[in-house]
Short mmCIF file of C-alpha atoms in Angstrom, two decimals:
data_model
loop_
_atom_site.label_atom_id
_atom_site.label_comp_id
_atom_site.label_asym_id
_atom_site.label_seq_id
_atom_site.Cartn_x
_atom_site.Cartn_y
_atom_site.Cartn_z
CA UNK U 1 -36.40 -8.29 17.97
CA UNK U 2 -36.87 -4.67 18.23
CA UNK U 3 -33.52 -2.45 16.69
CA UNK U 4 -32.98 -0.92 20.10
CA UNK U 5 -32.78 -4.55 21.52
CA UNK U 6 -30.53 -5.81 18.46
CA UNK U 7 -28.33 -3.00 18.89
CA UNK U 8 -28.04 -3.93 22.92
CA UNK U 9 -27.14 -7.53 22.05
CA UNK U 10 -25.11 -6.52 18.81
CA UNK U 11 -22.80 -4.69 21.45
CA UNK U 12 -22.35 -7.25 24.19
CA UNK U 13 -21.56 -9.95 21.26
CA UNK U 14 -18.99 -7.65 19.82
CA UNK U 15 -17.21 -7.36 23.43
CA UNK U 16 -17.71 -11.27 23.84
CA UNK U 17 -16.25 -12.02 19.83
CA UNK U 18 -13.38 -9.21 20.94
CA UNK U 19 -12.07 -11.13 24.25
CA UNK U 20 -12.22 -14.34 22.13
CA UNK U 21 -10.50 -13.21 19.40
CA UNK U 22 -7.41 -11.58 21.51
CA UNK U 23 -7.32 -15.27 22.76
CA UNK U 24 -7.35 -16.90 19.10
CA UNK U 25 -4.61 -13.87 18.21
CA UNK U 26 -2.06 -14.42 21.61
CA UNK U 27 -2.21 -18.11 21.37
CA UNK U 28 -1.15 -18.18 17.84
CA UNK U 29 1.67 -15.66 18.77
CA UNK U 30 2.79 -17.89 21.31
CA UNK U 31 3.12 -20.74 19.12
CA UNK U 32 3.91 -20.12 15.47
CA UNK U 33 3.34 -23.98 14.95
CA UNK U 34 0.33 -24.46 16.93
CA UNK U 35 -2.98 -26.11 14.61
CA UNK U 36 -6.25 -24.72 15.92
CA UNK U 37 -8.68 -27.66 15.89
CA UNK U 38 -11.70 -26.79 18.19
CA UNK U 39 -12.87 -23.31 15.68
CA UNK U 40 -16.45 -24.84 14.09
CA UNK U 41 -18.53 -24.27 16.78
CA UNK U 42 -16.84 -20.81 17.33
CA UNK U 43 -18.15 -19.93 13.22
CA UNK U 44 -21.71 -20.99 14.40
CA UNK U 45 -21.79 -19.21 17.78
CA UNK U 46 -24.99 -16.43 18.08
CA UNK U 47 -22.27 -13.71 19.19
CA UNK U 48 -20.40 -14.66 16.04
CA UNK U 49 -23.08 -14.47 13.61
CA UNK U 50 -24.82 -11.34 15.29
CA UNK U 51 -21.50 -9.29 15.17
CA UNK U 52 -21.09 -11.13 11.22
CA UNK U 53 -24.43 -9.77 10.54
CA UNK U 54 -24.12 -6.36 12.08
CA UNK U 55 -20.91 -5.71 9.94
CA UNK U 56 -22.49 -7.04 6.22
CA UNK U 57 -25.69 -4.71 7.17
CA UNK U 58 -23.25 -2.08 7.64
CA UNK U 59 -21.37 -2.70 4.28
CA UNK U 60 -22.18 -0.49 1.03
CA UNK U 61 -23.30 -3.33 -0.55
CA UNK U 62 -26.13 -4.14 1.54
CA UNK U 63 -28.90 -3.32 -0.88
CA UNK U 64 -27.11 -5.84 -3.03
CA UNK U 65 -28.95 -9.13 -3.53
CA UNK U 66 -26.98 -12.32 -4.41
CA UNK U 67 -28.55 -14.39 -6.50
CA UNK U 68 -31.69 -15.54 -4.70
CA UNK U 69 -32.60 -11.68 -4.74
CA UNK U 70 -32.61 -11.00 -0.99
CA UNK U 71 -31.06 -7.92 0.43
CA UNK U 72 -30.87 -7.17 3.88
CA UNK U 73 -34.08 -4.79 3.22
CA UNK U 74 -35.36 -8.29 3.28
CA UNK U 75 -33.95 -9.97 6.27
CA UNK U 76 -34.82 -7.29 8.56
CA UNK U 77 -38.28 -6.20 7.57
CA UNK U 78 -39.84 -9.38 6.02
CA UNK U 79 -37.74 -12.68 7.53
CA UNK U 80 -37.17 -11.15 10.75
CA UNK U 81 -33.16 -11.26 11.90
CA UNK U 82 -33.78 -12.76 14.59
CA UNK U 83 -35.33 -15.98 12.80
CA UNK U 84 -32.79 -15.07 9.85
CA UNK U 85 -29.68 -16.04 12.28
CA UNK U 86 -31.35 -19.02 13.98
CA UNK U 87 -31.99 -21.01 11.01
CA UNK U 88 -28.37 -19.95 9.58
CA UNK U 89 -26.92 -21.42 13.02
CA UNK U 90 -29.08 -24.62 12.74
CA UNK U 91 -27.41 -24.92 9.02
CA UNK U 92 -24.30 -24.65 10.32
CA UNK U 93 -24.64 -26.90 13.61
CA UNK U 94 -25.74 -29.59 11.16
CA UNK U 95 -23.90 -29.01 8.44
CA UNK U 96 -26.41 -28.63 5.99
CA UNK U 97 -25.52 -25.05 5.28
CA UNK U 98 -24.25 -25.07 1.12
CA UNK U 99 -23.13 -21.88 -0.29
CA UNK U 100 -24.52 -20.96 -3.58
CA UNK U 101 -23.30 -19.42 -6.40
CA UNK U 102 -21.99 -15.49 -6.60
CA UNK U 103 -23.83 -13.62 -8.98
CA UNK U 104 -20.73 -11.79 -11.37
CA UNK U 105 -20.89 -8.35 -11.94
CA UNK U 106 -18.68 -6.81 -14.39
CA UNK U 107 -16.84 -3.32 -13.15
CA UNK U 108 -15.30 -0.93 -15.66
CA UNK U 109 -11.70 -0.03 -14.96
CA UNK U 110 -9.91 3.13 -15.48
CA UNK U 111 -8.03 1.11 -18.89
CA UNK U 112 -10.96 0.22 -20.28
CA UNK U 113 -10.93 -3.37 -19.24
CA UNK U 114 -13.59 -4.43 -17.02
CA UNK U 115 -12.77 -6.12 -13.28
CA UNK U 116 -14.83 -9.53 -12.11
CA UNK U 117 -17.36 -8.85 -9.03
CA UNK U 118 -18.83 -11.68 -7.36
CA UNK U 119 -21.85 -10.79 -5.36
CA UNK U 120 -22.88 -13.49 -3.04
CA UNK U 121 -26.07 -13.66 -0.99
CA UNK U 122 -26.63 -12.37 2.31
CA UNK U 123 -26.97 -15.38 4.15
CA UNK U 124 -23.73 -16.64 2.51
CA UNK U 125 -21.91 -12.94 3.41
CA UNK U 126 -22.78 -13.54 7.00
CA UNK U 127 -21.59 -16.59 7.66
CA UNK U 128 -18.19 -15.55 5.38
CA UNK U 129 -18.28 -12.55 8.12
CA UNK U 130 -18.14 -15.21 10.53
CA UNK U 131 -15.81 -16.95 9.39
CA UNK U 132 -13.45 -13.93 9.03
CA UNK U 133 -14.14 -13.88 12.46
CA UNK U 134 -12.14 -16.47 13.19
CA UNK U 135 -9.42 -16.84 11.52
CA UNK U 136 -8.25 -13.54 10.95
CA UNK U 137 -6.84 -13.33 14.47
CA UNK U 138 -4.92 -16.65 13.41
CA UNK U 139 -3.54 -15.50 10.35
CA UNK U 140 -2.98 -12.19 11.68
CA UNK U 141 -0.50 -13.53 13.64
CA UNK U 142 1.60 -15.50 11.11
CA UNK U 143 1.34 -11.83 8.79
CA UNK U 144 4.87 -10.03 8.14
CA UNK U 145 4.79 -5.84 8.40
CA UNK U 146 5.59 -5.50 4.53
CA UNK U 147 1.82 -6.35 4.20
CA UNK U 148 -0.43 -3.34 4.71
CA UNK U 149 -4.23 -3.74 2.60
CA UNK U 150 -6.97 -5.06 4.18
CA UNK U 151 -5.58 -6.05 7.57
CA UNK U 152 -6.65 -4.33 10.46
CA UNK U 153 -5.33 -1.25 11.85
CA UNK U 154 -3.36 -0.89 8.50
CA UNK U 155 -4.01 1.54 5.79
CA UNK U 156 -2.12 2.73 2.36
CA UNK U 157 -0.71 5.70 4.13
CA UNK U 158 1.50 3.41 5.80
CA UNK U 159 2.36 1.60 2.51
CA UNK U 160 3.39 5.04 1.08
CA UNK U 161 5.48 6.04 4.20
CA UNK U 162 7.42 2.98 4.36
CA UNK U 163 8.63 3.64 0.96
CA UNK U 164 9.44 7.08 1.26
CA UNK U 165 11.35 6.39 4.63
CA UNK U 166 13.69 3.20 2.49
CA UNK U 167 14.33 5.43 -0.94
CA UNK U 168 15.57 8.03 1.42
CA UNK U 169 18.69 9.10 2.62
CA UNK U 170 20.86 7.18 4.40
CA UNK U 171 18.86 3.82 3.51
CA UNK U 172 18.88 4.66 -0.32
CA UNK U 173 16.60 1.57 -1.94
CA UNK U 174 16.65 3.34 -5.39
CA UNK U 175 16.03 0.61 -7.75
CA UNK U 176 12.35 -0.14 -7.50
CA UNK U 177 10.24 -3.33 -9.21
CA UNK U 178 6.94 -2.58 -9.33
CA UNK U 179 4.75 -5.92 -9.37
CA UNK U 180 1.87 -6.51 -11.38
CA UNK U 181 0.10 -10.15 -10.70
CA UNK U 182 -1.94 -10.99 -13.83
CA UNK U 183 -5.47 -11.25 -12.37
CA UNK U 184 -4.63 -12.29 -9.18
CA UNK U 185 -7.80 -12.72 -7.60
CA UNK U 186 -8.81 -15.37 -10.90
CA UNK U 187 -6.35 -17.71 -10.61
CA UNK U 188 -4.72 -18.33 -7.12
CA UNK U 189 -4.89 -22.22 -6.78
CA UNK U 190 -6.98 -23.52 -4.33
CA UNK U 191 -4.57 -26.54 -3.63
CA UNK U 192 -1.74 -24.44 -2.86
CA UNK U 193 -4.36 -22.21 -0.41
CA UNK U 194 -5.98 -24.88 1.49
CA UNK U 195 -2.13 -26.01 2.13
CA UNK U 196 -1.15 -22.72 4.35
CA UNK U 197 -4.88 -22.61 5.59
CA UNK U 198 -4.01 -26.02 7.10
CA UNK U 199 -0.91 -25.42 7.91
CA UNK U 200 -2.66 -23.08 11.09
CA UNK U 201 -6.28 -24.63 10.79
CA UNK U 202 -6.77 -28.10 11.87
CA UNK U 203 -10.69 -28.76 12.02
CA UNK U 204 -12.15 -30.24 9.10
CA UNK U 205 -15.11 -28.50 9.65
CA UNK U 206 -13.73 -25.06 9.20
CA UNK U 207 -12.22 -26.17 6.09
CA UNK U 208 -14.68 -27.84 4.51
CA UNK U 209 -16.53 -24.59 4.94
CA UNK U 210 -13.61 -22.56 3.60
CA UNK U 211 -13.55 -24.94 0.27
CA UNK U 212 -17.08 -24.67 0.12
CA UNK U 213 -17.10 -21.44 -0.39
CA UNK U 214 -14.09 -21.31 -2.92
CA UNK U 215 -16.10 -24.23 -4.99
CA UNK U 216 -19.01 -22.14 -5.24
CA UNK U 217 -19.05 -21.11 -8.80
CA UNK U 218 -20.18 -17.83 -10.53
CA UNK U 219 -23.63 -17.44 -12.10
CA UNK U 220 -22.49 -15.22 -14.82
CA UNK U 221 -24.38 -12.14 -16.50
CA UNK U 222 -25.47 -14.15 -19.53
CA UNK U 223 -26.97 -16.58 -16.90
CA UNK U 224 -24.34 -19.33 -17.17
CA UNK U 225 -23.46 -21.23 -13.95
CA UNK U 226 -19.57 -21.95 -14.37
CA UNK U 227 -17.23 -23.75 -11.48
CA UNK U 228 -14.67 -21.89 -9.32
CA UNK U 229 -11.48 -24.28 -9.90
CA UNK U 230 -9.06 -21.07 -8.99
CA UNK U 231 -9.01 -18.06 -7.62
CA UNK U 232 -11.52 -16.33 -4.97
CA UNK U 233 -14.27 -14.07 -6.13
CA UNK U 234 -13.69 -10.26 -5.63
CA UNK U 235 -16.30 -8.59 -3.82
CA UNK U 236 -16.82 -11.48 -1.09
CA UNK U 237 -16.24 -11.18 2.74
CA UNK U 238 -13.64 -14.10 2.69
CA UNK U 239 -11.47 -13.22 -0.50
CA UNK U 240 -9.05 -10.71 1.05
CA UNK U 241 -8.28 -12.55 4.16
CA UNK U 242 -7.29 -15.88 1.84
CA UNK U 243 -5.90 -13.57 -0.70
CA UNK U 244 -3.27 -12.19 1.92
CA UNK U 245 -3.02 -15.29 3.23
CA UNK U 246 -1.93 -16.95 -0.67
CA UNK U 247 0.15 -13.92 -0.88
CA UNK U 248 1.96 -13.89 2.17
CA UNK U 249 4.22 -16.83 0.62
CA UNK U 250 6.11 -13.98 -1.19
CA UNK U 251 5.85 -11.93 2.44
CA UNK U 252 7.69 -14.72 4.33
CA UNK U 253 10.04 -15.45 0.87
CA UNK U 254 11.81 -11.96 1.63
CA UNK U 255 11.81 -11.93 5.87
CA UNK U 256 14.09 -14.22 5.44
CA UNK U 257 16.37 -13.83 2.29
CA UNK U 258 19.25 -12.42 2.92
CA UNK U 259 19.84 -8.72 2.38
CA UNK U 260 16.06 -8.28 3.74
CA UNK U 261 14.28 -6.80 7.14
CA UNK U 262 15.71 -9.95 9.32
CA UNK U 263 19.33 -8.60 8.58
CA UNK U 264 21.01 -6.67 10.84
CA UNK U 265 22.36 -3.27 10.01
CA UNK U 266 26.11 -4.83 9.84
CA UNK U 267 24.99 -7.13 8.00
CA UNK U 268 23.21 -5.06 5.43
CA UNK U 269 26.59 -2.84 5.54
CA UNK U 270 28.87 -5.92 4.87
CA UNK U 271 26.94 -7.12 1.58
CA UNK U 272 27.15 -3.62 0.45
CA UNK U 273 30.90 -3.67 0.73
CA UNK U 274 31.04 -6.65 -1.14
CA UNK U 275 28.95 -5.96 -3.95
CA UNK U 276 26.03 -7.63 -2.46
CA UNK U 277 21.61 -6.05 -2.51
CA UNK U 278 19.70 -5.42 0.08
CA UNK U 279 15.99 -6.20 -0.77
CA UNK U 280 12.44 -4.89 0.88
CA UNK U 281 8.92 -5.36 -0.26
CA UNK U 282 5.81 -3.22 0.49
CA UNK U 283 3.12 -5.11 -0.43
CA UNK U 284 -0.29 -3.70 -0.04
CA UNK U 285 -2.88 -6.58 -1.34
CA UNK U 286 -2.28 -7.57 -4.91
CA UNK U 287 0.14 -4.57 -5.24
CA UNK U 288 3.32 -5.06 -4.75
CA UNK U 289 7.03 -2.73 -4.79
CA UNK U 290 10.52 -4.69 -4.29
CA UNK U 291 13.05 -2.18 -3.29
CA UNK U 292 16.45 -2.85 -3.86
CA UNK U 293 19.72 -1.22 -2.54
CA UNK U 294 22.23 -2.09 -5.34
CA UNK U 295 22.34 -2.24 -9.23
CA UNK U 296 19.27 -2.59 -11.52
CA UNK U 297 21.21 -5.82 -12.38
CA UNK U 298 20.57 -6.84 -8.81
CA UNK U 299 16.66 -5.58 -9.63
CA UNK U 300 16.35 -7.97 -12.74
CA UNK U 301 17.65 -10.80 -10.69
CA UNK U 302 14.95 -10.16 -7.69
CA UNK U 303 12.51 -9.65 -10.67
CA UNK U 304 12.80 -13.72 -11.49
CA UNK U 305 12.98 -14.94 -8.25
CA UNK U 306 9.81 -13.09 -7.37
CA UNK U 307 7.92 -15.07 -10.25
CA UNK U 308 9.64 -18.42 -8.99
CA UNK U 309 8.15 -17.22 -5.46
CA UNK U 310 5.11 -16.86 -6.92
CA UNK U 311 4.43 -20.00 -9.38
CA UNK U 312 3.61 -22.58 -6.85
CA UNK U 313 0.43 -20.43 -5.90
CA UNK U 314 -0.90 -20.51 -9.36
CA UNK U 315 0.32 -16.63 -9.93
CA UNK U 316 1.92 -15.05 -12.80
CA UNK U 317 3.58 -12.02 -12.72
CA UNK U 318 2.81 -9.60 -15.76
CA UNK U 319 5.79 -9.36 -18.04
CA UNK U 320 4.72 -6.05 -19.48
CA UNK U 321 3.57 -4.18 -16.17
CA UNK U 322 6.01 -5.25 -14.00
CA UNK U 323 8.92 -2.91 -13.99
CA UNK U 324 12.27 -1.65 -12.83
CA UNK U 325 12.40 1.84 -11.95
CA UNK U 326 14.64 4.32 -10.61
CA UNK U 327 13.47 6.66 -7.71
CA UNK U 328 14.58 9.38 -9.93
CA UNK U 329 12.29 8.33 -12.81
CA UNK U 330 9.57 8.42 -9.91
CA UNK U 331 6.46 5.81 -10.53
CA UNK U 332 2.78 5.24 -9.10
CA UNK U 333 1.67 3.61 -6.42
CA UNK U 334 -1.53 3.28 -4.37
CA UNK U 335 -2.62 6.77 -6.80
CA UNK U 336 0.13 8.56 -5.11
CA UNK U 337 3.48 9.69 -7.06
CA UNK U 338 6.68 8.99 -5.65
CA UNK U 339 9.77 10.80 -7.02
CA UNK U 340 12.98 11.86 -5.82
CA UNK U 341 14.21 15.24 -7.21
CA UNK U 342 16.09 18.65 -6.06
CA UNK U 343 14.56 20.69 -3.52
CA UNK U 344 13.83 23.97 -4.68
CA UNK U 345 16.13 26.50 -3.65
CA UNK U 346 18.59 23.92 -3.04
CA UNK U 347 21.77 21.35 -4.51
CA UNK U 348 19.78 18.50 -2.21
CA UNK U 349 17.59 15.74 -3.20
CA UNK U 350 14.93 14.77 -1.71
CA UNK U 351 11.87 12.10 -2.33
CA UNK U 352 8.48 13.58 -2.34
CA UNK U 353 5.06 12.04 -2.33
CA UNK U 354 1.96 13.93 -4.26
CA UNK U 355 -0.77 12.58 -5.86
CA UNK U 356 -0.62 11.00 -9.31
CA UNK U 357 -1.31 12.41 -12.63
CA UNK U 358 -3.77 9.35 -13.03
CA UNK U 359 -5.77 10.14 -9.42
CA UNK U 360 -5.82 14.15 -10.17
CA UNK U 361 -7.53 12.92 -13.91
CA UNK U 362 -9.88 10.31 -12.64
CA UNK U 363 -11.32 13.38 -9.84
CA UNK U 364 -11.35 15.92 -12.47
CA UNK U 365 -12.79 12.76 -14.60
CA UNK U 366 -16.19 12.58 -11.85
CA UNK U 367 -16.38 16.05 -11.85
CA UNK U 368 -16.61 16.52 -15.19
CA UNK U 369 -19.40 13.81 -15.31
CA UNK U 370 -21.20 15.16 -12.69
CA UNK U 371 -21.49 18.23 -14.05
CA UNK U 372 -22.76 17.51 -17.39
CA UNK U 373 -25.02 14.67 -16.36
CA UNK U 374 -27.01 16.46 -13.61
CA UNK U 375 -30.01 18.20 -15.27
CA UNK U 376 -30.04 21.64 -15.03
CA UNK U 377 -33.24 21.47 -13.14
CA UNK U 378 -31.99 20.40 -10.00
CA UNK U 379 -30.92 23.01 -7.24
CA UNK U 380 -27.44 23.61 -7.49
CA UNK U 381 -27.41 21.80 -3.36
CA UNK U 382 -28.30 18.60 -5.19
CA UNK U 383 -24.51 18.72 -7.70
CA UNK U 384 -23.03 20.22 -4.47
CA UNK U 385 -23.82 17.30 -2.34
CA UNK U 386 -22.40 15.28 -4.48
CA UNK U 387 -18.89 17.25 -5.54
CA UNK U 388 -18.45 17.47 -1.78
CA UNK U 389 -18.56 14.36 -1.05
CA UNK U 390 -15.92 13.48 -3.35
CA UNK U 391 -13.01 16.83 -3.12
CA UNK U 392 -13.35 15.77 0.89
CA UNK U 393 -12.91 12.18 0.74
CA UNK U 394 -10.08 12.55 -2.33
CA UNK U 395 -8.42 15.68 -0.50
CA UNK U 396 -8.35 13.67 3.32
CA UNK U 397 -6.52 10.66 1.40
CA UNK U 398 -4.18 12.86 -0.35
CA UNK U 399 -3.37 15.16 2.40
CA UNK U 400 0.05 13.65 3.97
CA UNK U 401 2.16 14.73 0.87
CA UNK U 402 3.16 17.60 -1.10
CA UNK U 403 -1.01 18.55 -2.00
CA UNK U 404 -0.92 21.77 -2.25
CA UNK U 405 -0.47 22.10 -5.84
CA UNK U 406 -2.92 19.19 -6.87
CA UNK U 407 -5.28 20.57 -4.69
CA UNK U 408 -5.48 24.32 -6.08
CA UNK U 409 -5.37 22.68 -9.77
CA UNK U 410 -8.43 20.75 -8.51
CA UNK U 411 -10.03 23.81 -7.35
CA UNK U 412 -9.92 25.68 -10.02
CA UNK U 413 -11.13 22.71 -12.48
CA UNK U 414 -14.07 22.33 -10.38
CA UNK U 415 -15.26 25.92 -9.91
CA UNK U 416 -14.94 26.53 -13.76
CA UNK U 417 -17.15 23.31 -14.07
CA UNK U 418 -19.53 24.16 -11.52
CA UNK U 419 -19.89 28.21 -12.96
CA UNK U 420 -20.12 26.22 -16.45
CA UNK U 421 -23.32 24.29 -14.87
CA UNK U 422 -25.01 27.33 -14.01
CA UNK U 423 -24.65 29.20 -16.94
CA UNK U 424 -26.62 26.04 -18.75
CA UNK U 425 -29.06 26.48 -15.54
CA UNK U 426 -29.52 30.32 -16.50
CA UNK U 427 -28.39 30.91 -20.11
CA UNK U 428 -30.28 34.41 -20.21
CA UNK U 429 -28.50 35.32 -17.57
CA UNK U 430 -25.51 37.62 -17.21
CA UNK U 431 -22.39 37.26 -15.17
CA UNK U 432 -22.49 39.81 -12.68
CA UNK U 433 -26.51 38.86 -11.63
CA UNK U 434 -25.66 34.81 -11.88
CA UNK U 435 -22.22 35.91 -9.25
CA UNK U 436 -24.75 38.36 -7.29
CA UNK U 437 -27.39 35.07 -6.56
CA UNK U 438 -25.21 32.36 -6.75
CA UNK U 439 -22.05 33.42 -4.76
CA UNK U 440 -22.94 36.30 -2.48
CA UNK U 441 -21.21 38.78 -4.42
CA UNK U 442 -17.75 36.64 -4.33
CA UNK U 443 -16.55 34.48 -6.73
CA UNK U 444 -17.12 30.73 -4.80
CA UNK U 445 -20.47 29.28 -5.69
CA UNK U 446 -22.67 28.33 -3.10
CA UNK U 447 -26.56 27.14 -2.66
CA UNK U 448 -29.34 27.38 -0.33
CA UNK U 449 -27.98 24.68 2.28
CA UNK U 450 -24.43 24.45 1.23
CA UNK U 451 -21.16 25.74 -0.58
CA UNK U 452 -18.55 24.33 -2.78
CA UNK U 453 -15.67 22.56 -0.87
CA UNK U 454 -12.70 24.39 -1.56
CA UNK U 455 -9.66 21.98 -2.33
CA UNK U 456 -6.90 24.66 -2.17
CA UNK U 457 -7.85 25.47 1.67
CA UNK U 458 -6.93 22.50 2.76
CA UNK U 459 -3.57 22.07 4.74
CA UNK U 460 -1.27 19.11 3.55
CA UNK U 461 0.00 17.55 6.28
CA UNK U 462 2.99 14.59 6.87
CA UNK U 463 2.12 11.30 8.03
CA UNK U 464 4.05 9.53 10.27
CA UNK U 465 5.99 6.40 9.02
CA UNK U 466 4.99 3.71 11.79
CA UNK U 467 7.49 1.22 10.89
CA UNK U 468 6.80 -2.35 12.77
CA UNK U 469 5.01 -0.63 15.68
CA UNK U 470 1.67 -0.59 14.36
CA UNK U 471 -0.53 -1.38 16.93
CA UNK U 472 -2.85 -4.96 16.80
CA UNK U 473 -6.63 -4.90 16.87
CA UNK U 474 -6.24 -7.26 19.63
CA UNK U 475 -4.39 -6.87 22.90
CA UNK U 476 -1.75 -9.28 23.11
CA UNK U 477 -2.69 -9.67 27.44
CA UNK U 478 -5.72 -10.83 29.24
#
């Protein structure tokens, strides 16, 4: 198959996947209780797999090979997709198809401590994609708004706003307990998930496919094959869906507490009077804040019944990261700092959202590495490129806040870097000739094909707090 003609078919599968999938999503709105049993052959249909494939050889990891060593360099060049899908399907049909191992990959972390990566191989990746597929629209369903990462038409933005609009005035959730799950992703139990998968999925197929791919193992770096009895590998297709969907236990725990979102405004009011918290939670994956109208008393109290929430799935909250904080202390979330303090000028208080100390280090931290670890011998396009790419992508997520500061701080960090580059480039040469061929006779550096992305130009902007209107990937008629 030809890429113009895979691209024509990837696009009328999409459409075909799409109309199913609003289906899958209105019929489980309809019927909270309803137990989907007819969803195996759905996994295995071509439309299914083609769109699956199209997304994993659009994913950054696609030159990744799982642990028989193929890539999707392979599939499409020397297997042939085409042949690739039909043989997957067949596997599937007959149920012959066995998941192997992911390949672990260990990721430094900004502590020092390295994070647990589980590559697994494209074939296994598609038919996870697949998979995803299908069920998402299910579980999408059953989802409460508190829960904003990796769902669709969700981002952290709306995370951040939601917790700006509740430690604000007149709602005034000022005691704040910031969750920390000790390594989530390693230990959820698989019991305790394949209970609330069931509890929407009823063929045996589709869950024997699910466990299969929890049961895989890990082929570790020292080349150690060692079983999966908990958790779901990070890095795979599958994990955040069934993540969310283990996690959404605490999610449902406080829609219906009382004191939280399904209490009216009187209500709310009346506990107040009496002494009583409200509670909400903004939960965005594994990342969780419990915000609490009342006393830090009332915090401590939430604090325990969070862990009691959480002990059935296997998860343990961290006794020395998890926290209680007052707005006016300020604390870190998603990298962004949120703090309520008095407005310049001004007797009032309000909360404000910037970027963290941590974020603004970690930029200045690639920057720095950039710069010394390009050789000198390189055109000064080549460190561009690269610096670009980052101030853009770290200046458009940081934009809706109070920026401007962080981003003129940035600025000038990166321009002394970048001049400090070129000096090693051109040590015999002086300042005025290096400004004269390297910045047009101004001060900002640029090359032959591009200049340096100027942080401090960029506008800050405020980002709308969507509340429990945000939109569905699926339309909920037709």
């Amino acid at each position: 198959m030809n890429t113009d003609a895979l691209e024509d078919a990837a696009f009328s599968a999409e459409r075909r996947v799409l109309k199913i999938q609003a289906k899958l999503h209105r019929w489980a709105r309809e019927d909270p209780h309803r137990r989907f049993d007819d969803l195996f052959n759905l996994v295995a249909d071509p439309a299914f797999l083609l769109t699956a494939w199209m997304r994993v050889r659009g994913n950054k990891g696609a030159r990744t090979p799982g642990v028989d060593g193929h890539t999707v360099y392979y599939v499409e060049n020397v297997r042939g997709v085409e042949d690739f899908l039909d043989v997957l399907r067949s596997q599937i049909k007959d149920r012959t198809f066995r998941p192997l191992p992911v390949r672990e990959r260990m990721i430094p972390k900004a502590n020092g401590k390295r994070r647990r990566l589980g590559i697994a191989s494209v074939a296994d990746r598609t038919v996870q994609a697949s998979l995803k597929l299908v069920l998402e629209p299910i579980f999408e369903a059953d989802f409460q708004p508190c829960s904003y990462g990796f769902r669709p038409m969700r981002r952290a933005h709306d995370a951040i706003a939601e917790v700006h609009y509740l430690a604000s005035r007149p709602r005034n959730y000022e005691w704040i307990v910031e969750g920390d799950i000790t390594a989530c992703f390693d230990e959820i139990d698989h019991t305790a998930l394949m209970d609330r998968v069931r509890y929407r999925i009823a063929d045996k197929r589709v869950l024997a496919l699910v466990k299969a791919f929890l049961k895989a193992g890990i082929l570790s770096e020292d080349g150690q094959l060692r079983e999966t009895d908990t958790g779901t590998p990070q890095g795979s297709i599958l994990s955040p869906l069934l993540s969310n969907v283990a996690l959404s236990v605490l999610d449902e725990y406080f829609a219906q507490i009382p004191g939280g979102p399904g209490s009216s405004r009187a209500q709310r009011s009346k506990r107040r009077r009496h002494g009583k918290a409200n509670y909400r939670l903004v939960r965005y994956a594994d990342d969780f804040l419990v915000l609490v109208c009342g006393t830090r008393e009332h915090a401590e109290q939430i604090r325990g019944d969070v862990a009691e929430v959480l002990a059935p799935m296997g998860l343990r909250l961290s006794e020395e990261k998890t926290l209680i904080t007052h707005i006016d202390n300020g604390l870190d979330f998603l990298g962004w700092r949120i703090q309520r303090h008095r407005k310049r000028g001004s007797n009032r208080h309000y909360v404000y959202t910037y970027p963290s100390r941590k974020a603004l280090k970690a930029a200045m931290g690639k920057v720095r590495k950039w710069c010394r670890e390009l050789d000198t011998n390189q055109p000064l396009d080549a460190l561009l490129l690269q610096l670009n790419r980052l101030l853009r992508g770290w200046c458009a997520y940081f934009r809706p806040g109070v920026s401007h500061a962080a981003f003129q701080y940035l600025s000038h960090y990166t321009w002394g870097r970048v001049i400090g580059w070129l000096r090693r480039k051109h040590p015999k040469t002086n300042w005025k000739d290096l400004r004269r061929r390297y910045c047009g006779g101004r001060w900002w550096p640029r090359g032959q094909e591009r200049e340096l992305f100027d942080p401090a130009k960029v506008r800050t902007t405020r980002y709308r707090y969507r509340g429990t209107v945000i939109p569905t990937l699926w339309p909920t008629a037709g």
